[in-house]
PDB file of C-alpha atoms in Angstrom:
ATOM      1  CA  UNK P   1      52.539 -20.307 -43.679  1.00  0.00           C
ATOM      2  CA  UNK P   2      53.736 -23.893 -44.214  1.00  0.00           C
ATOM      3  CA  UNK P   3      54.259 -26.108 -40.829  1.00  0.00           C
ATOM      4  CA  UNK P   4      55.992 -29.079 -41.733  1.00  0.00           C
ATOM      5  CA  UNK P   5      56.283 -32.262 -39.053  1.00  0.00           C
ATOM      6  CA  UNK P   6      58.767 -34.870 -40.392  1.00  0.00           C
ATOM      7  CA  UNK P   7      60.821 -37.775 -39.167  1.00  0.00           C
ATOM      8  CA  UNK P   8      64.126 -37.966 -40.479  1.00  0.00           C
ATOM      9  CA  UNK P   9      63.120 -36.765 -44.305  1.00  0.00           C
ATOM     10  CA  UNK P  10      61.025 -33.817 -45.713  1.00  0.00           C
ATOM     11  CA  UNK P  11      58.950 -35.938 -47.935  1.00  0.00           C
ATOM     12  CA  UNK P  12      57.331 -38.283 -47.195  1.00  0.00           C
ATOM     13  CA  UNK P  13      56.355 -36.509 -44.078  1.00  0.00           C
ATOM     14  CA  UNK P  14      54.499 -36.927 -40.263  1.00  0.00           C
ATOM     15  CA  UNK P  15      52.078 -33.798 -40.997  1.00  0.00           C
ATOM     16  CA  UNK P  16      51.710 -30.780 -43.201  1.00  0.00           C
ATOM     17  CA  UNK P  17      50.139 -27.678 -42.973  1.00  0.00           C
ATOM     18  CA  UNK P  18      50.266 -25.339 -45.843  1.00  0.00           C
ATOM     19  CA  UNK P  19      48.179 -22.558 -47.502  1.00  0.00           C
ATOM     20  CA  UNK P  20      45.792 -22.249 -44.487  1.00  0.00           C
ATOM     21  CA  UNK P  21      44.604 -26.300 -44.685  1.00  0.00           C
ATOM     22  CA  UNK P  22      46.057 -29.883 -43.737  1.00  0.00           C
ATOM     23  CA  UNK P  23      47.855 -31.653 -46.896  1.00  0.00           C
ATOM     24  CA  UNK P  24      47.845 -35.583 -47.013  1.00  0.00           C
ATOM     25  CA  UNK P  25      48.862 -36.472 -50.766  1.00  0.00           C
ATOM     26  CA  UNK P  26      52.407 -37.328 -49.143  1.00  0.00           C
ATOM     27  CA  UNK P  27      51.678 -37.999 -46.077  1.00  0.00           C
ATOM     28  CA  UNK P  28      53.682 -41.412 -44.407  1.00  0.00           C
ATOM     29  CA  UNK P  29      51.363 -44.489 -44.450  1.00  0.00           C
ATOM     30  CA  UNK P  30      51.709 -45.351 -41.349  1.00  0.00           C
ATOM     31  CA  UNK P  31      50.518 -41.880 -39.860  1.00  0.00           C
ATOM     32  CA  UNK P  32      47.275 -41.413 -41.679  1.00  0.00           C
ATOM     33  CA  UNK P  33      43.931 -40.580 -40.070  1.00  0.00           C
ATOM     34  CA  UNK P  34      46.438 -40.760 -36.934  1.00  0.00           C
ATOM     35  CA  UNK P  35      47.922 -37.137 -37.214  1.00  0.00           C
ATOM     36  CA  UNK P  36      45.805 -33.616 -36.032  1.00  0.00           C
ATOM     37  CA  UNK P  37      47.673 -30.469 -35.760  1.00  0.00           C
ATOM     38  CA  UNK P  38      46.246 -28.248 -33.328  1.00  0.00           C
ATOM     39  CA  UNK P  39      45.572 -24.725 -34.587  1.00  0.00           C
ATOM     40  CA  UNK P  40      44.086 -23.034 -31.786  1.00  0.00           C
ATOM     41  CA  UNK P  41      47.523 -21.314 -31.066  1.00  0.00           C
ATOM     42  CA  UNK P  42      48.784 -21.136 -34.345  1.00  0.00           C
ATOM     43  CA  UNK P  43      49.334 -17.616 -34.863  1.00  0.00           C
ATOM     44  CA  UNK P  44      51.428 -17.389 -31.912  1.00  0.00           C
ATOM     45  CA  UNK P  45      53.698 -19.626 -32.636  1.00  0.00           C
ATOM     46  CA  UNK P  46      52.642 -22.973 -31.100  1.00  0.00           C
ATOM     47  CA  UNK P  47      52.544 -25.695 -33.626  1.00  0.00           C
ATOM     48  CA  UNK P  48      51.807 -28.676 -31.796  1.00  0.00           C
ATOM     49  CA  UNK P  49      51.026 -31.865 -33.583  1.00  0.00           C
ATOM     50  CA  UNK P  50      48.981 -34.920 -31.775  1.00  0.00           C
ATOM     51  CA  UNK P  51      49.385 -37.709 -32.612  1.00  0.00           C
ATOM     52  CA  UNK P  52      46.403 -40.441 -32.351  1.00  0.00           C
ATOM     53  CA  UNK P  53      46.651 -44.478 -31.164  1.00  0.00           C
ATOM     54  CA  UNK P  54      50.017 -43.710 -30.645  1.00  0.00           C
ATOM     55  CA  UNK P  55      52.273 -46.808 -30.960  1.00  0.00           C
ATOM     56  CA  UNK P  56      55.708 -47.683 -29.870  1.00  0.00           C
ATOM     57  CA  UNK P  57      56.986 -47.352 -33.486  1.00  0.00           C
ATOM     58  CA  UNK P  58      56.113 -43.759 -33.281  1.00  0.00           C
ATOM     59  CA  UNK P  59      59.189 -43.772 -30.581  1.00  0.00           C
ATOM     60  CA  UNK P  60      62.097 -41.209 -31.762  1.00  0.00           C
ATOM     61  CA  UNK P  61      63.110 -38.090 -33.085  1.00  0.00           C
ATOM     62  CA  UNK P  62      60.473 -35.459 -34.898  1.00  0.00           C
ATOM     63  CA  UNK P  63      61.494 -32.950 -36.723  1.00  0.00           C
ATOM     64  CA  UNK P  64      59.336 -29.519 -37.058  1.00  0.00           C
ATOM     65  CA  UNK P  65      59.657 -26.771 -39.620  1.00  0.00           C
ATOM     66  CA  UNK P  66      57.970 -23.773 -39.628  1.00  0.00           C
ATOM     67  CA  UNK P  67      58.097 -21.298 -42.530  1.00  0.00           C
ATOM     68  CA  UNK P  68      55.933 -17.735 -43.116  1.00  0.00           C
ATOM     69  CA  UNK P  69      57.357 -15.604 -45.483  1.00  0.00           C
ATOM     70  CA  UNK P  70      61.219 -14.670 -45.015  1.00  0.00           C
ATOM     71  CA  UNK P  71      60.508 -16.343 -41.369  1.00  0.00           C
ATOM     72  CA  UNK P  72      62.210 -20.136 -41.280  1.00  0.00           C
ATOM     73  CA  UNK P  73      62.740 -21.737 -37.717  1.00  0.00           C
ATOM     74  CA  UNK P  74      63.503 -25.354 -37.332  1.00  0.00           C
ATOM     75  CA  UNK P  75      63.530 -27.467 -33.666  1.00  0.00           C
ATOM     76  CA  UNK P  76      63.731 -31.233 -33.225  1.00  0.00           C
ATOM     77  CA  UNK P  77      62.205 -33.214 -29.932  1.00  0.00           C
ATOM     78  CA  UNK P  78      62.043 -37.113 -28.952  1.00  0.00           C
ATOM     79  CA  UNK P  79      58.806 -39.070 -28.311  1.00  0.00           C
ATOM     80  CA  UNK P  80      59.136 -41.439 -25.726  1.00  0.00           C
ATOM     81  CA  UNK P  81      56.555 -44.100 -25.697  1.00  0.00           C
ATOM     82  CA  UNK P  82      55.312 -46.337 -22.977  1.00  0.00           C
ATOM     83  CA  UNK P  83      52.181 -48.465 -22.183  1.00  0.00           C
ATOM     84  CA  UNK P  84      50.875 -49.330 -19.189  1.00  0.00           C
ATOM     85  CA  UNK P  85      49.958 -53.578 -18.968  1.00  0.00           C
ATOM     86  CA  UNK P  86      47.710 -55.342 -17.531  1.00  0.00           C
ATOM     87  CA  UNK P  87      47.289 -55.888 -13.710  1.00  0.00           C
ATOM     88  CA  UNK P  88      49.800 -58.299 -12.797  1.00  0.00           C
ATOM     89  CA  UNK P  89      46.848 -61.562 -12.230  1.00  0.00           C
ATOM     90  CA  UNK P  90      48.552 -64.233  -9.414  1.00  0.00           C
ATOM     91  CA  UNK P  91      47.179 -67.907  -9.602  1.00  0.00           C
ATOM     92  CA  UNK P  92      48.330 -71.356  -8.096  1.00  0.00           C
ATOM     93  CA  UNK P  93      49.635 -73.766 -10.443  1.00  0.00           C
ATOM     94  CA  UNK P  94      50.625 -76.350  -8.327  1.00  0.00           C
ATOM     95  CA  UNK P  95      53.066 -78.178  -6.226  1.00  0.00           C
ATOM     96  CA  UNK P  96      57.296 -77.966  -7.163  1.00  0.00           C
ATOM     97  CA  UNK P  97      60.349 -78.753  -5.353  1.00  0.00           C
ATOM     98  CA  UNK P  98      58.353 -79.892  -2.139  1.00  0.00           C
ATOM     99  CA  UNK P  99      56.473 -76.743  -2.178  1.00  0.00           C
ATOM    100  CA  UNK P 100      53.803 -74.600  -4.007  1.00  0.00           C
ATOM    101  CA  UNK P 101      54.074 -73.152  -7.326  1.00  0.00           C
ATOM    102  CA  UNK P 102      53.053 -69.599  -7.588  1.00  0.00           C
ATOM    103  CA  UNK P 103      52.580 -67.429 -10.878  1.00  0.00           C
ATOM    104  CA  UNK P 104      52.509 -63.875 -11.865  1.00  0.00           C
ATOM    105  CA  UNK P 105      51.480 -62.771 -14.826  1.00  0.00           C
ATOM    106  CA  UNK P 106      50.643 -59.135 -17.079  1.00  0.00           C
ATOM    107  CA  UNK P 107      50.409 -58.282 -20.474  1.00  0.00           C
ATOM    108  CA  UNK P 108      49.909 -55.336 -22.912  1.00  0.00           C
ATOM    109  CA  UNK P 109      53.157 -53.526 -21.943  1.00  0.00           C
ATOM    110  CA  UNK P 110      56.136 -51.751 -23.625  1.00  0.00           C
ATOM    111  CA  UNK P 111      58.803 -51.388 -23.152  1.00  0.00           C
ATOM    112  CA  UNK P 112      59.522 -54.599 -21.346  1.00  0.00           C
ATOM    113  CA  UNK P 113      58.370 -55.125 -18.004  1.00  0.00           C
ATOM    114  CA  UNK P 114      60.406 -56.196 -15.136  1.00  0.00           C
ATOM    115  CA  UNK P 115      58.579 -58.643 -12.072  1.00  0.00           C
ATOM    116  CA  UNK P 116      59.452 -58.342  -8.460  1.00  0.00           C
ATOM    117  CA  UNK P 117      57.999 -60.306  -5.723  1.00  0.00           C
ATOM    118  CA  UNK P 118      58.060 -58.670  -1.965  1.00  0.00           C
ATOM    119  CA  UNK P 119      57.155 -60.214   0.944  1.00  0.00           C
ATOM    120  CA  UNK P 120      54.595 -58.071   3.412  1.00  0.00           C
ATOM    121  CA  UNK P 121      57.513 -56.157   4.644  1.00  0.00           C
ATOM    122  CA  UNK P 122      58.477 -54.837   0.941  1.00  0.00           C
ATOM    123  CA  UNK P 123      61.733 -57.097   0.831  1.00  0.00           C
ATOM    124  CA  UNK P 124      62.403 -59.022  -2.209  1.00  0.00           C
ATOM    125  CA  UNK P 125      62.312 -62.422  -2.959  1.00  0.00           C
ATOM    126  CA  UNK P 126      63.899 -64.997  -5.646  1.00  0.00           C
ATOM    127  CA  UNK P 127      61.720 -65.894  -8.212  1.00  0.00           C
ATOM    128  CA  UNK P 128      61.914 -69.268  -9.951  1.00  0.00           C
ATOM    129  CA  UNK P 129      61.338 -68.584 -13.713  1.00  0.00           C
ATOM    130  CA  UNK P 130      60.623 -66.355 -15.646  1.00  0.00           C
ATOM    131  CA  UNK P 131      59.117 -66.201 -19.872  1.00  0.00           C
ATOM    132  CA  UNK P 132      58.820 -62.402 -21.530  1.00  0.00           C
ATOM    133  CA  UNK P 133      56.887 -62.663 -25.102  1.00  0.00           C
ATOM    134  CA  UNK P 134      56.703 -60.147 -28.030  1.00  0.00           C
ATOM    135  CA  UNK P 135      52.298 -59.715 -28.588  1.00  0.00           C
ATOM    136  CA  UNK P 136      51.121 -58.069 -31.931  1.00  0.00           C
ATOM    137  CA  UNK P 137      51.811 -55.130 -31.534  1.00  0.00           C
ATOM    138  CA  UNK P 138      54.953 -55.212 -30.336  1.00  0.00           C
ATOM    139  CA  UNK P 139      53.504 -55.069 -26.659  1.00  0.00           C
ATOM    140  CA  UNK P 140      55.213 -57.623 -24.134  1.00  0.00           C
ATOM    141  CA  UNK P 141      53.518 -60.450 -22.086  1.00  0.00           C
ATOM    142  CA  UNK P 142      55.341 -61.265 -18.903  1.00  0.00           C
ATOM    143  CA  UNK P 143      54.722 -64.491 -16.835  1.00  0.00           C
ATOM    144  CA  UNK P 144      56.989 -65.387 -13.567  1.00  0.00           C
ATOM    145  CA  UNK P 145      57.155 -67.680 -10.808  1.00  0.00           C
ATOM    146  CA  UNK P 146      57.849 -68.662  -7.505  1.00  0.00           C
ATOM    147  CA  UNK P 147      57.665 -71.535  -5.394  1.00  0.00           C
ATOM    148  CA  UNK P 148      56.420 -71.021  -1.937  1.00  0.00           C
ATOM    149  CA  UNK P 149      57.358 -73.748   0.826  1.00  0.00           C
ATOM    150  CA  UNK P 150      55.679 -74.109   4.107  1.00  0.00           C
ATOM    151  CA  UNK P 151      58.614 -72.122   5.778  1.00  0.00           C
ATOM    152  CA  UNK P 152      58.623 -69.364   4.121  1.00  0.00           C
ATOM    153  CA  UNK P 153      55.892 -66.519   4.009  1.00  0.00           C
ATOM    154  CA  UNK P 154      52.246 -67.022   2.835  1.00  0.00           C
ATOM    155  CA  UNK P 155      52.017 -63.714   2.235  1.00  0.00           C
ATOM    156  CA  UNK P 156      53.671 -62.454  -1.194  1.00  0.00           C
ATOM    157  CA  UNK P 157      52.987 -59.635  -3.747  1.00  0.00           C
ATOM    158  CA  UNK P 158      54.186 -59.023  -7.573  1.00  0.00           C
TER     159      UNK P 158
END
């Protein structure tokens, strides 16, 4: 039985399973040490791959080929990848146009986050600026602001 995991070529490939043990000789750079196919279910049929410290190149289409004999059966299926950032962290950074400076920021996310401030009834409010940043990694770093006058409410969340 060879089980065959490949992006958008057969060589080099994601994973390969062949003659009862896990091959590596061709094996793409970028997945090794990251790649464990999970034999437990083998022998009926499910060939699922996992895929360690995933990152958001791994993003896109995999390709899986299984072959036993005379048997050949082929299916493709897209990895969407996402990370979770940082708690947003609010500070004070002092006063602006006659009022006080406010600042949200996160990091460690992907795909690019988006910021919303609310007011304690869940209603939106205008932000003032706004800087996004590419991290190694290719995680993003978001930091946004808003300017809080003595009119308007104390009470604000990002």
């Amino acid at each position: 039985m060879e089980v065959r995991w490949f992006r958008s070529e057969i060589t080099p490939f994601v994973h390969l399973y062949q003659h009862k043990q896990d091959e590596y000789v061709q094996q793409m750079p970028e997945y090794r040490g990251r790649t464990k196919l999970l034999k437990a279910s083998i022998t009926e049929g499910i060939v699922d791959l996992r895929i360690i410290n995933v990152r958001h190149s791994d993003k896109g289409l995999y390709r899986c080929s299984v072959q036993d004999g005379d048997f050949h059966e082929e299916s493709v299926l897209e990895l969407e990848v996402a990370a979770l950032g940082s708690a947003p962290r609010i500070s004070v950074e002092g006063h602006q146009d006659g009022g006080i400076r406010v600042v949200c920021q996160s990091a460690g996310w992907y795909p690019q986050p988006q910021v919303l401030w609310r007011d304690p009834k869940g209603q939106p409010l205008s932000a003032s600026t706004e800087t996004k940043s590419e991290e190694e990694g290719g995680f993003f770093q978001i930091k946004n602001s808003i300017v809080v006058t003595e009119n308007s409410n104390k009470n604000l969340s990002c």
